[in-house]
XYZ file of C-alpha atoms in Angstrom:
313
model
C 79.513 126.973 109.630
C 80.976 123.364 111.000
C 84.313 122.552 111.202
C 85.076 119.779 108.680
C 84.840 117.153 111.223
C 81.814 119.034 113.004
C 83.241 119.804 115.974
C 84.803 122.625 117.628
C 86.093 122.921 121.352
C 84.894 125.331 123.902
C 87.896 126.415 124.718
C 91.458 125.655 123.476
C 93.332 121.664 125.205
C 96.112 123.044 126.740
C 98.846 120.657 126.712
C 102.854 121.263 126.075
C 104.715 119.831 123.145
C 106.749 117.729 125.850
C 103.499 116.231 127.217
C 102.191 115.344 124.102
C 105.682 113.516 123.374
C 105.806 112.083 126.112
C 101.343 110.421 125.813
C 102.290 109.407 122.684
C 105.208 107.664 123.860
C 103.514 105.822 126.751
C 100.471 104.911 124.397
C 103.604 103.275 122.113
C 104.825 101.661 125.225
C 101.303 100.595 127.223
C 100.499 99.023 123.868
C 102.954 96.421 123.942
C 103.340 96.104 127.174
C 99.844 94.955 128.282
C 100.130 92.310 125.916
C 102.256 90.383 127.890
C 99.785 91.163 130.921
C 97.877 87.991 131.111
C 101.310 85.821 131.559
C 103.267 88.155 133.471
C 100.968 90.454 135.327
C 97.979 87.778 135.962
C 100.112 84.613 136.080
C 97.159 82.894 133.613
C 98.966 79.685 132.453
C 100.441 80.079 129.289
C 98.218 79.513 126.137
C 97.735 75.665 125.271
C 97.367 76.785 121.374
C 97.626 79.955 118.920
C 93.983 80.641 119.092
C 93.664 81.038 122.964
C 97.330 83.215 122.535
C 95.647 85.412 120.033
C 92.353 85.738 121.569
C 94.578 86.888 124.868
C 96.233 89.275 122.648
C 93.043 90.894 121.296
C 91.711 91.442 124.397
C 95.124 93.119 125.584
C 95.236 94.933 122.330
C 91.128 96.529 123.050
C 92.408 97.638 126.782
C 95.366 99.411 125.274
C 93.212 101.162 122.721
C 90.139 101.800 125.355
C 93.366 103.445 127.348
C 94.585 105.107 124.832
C 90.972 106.885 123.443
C 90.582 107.778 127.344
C 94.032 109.376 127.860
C 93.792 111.442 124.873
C 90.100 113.040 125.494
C 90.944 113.921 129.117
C 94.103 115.672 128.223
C 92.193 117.534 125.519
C 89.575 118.234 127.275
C 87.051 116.348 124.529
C 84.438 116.108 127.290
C 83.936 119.804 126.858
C 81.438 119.166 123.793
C 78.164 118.897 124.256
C 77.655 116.445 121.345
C 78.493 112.538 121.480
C 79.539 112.905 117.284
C 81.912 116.053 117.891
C 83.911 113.909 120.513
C 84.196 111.014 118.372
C 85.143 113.138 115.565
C 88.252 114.380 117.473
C 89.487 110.535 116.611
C 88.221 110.644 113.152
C 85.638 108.449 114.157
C 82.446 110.165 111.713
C 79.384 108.568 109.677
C 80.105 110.755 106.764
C 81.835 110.652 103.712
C 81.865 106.528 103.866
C 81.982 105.953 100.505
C 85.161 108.194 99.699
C 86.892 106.937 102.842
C 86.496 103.575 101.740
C 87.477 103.841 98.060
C 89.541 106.482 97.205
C 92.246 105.418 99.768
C 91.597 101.540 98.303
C 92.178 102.674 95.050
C 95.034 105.042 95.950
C 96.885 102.268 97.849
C 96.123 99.596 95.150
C 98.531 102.058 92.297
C 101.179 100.616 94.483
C 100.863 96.804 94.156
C 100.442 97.006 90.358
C 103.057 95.041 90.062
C 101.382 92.344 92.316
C 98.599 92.373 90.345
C 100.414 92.139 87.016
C 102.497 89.119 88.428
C 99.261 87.477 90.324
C 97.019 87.861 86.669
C 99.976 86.266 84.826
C 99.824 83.510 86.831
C 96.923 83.065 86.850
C 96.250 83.190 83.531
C 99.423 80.831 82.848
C 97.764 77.872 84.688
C 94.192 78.595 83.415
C 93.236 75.684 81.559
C 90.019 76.521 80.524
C 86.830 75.293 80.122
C 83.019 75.197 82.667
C 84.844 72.927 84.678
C 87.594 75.255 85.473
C 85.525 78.020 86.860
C 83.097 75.991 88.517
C 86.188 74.676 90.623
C 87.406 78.495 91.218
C 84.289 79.526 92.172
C 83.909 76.535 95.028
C 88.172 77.282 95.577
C 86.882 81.298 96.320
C 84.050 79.828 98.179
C 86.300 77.334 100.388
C 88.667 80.003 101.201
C 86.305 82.361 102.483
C 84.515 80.154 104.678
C 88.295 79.287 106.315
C 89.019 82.855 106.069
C 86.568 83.274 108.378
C 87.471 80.527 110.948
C 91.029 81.528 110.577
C 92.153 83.574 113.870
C 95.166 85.086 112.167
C 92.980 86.598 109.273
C 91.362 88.515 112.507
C 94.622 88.972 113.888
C 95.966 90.777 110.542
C 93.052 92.586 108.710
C 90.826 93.121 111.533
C 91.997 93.290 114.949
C 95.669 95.172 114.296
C 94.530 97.670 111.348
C 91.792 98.654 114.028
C 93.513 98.891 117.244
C 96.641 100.187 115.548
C 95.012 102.980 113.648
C 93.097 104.124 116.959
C 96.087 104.334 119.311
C 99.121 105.330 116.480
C 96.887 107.561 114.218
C 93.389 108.754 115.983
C 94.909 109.558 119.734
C 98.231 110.759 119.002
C 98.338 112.909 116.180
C 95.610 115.138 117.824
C 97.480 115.239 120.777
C 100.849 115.966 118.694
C 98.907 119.172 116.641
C 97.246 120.364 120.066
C 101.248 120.012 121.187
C 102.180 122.674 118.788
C 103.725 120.541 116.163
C 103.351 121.065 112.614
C 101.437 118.983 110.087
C 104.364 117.756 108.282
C 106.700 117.544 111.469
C 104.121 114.801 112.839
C 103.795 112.923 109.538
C 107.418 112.006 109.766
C 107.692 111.912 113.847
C 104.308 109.756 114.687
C 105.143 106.675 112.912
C 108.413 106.377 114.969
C 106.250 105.142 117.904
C 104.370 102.905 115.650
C 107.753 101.329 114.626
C 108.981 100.962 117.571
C 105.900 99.255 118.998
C 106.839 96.681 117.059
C 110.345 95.923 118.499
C 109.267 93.646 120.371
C 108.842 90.837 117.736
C 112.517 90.858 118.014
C 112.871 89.273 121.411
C 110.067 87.023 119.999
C 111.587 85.525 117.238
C 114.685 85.471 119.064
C 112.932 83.689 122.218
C 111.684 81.358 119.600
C 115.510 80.213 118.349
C 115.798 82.451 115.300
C 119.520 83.657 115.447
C 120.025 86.954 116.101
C 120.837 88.817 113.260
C 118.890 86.313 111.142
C 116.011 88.443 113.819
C 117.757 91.501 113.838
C 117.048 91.467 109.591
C 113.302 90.312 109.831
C 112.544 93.330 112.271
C 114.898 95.748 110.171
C 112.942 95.123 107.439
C 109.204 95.148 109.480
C 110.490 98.779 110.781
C 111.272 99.858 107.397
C 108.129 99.139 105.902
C 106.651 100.217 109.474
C 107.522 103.611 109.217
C 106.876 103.977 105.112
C 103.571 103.124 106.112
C 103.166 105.249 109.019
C 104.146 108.151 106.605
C 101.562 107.629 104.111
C 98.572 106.678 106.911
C 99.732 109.702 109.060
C 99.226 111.767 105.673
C 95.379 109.985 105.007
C 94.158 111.411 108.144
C 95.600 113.994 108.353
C 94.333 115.297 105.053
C 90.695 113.669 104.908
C 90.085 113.716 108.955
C 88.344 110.073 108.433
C 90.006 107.447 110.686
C 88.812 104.593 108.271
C 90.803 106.169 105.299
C 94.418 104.424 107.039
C 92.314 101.645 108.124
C 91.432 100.473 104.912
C 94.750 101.002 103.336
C 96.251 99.196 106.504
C 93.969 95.940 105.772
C 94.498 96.179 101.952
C 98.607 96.192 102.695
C 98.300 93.417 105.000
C 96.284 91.525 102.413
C 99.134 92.829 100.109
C 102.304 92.042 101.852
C 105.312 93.966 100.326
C 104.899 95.201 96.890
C 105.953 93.145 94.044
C 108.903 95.123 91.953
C 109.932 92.632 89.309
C 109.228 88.673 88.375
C 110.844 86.956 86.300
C 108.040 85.099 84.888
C 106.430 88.313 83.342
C 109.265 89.069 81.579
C 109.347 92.757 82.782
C 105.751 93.591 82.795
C 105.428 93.704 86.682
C 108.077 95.879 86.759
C 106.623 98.446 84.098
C 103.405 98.261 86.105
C 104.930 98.825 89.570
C 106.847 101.714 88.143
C 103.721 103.192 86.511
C 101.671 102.774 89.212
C 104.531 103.994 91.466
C 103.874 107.175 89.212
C 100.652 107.186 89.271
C 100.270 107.207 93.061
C 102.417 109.801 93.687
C 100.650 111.880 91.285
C 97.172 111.418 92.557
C 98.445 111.860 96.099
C 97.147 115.101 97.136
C 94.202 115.430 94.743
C 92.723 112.033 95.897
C 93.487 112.822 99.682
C 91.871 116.459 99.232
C 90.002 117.614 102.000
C 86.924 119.087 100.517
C 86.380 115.130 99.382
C 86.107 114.282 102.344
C 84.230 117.295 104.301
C 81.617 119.613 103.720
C 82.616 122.603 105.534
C 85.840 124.576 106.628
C 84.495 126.868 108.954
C 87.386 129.032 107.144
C 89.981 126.618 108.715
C 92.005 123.845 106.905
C 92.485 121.524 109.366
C 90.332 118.773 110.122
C 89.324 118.931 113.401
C 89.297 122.729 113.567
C 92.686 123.122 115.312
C 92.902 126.066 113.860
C 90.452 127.506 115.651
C 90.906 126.325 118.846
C 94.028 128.575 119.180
């Protein structure tokens, strides 16, 4: 019988808690790093306008990733299987199971923001004037804002090209490496997102290098690491539990889309508060049944763990 993720090494990655530490923590660090590469490493000129920075940036942001999917297979060993879908499986990179992956986590995430939804609705519905007219001009509004959507390089920037990227270095390469390290399943749900939050200390220096004052900075990032690390808990937890790398993708697009959860308004007159702390509630309560694995997998080869760590030992 498979492991959940079908795969199952030939013999057991041998690698020391301190080394996996320490890969995760140059993965954190290479990330970052390399994106100042083109300017500092390759003396390119710098970027005449925020497309050609980003486009830069998302090419710095694939080598990282590319790095990172290569470090972590050669120090477990993943060329040891014989089968192209067992090694991408190690990443939680599988064909199965798409429709759960995409939707329970979407649905999960969304008990959150019912607040935002509450205070979006009421808005909405407080400037709806009625009529054909009306939805004709939504309908060409939804239609105009896809088509810039599109065009729009930091729409790639924040619901393709970081939830991707992100996910594969902070999620699919290190928390094998942390479990094959020895750490426990709950120890690396609370330690992994620490590198992803501090991966993003360096828009810090960049808001500072761009004349923000510096605790006027020094809040913005304090606040980004908060919610950093909140989310690092809960997309740490998705993978862990349903071994499908596109589970925290999708909630990572859908909280970018989001922003930070609305708690109160004053213009609903309590109702997005009610909502955020039902849904609130709600979430917490579906947690583990929705992230089950058996949802998510068809066999356990007698072994809980998603990639068969269990076995390899």
């Amino acid at each position: 019988m498979a492991t959940p993720a079908g795969l199952l090494l030939a013999s057991p990655p041998v690698i020391s808690g301190v080394a996996a530490m320490a890969a995760c923590a140059a993965m954190a660090v290479f990330y970052v790093a390399v994106l100042y590469a083109p300017t500092v490493i390759l003396r390119f000129p710098p970027p005449t306008s925020l497309r050609t920075f980003l486009h830069r940036r998302f090419a710095c942001a694939a080598v990282a990733s590319a790095a990172s999917v290569l470090a972590t297979a050669s120090l477990l060993r993943v060329w040891s299987l014989s089968d192209f879908a067992d090694m991408f499986a190690v990443f939680g990179i599988r064909k199965d199971h798409l429709i759960q992956a995409v939707a329970i986590p979407l649905l999960l995430t969304s008990l959150v923001y019912a607040g935002s939804f509450v205070a979006r609705v009421w808005l909405l519905v407080s400037s709806w004037g009625g009529g054909d007219e009306v939805e004709i001009g939504c309908a060409q509004r939804l239609a105009q804002w896809i088509q810039a959507a599109v065009a729009d390089v930091m729409v790639w920037r924040n619901y393709v090209v970081a939830p991707f990227t992100e996910e594969l270095v902070f999620r699919a390469c290190m928390i094998p490496l942390l479990l094959c390290g020895g750490f426990k399943m709950s120890t690396i749900i609370f330690l992994s997102p620490i590198f992803f939050s501090l991966a993003h200390l360096n828009h810090f220096f960049e808001l500072h290098q761009q004349g923000c004052n510096f605790m006027r900075a020094l809040l913005i990032v304090g606040v980004q690491l908060g919610y950093t690390v909140i989310f690092g808990w809960y997309a740490t937890f998705l993978l862990i539990r349903t071994g499908n790398l596109l589970c925290p993708i999708i909630a990572h697009v859908f909280c970018n889309m989001m922003g930070l959860p609305v708690f109160s308004s004053p213009r609903t007159k309590g109702a997005a508060l009610v909502a955020f702390l039902a849904g609130s509630i709600a979430f917490f309560w579906l947690l583990f049944p929705a992230t089950s694995p058996e949802l998510y997998n068809s066999s356990f080869d007698r072994c809980s763990c998603w990639h068969g760590f269990c076995n390899w030992k």
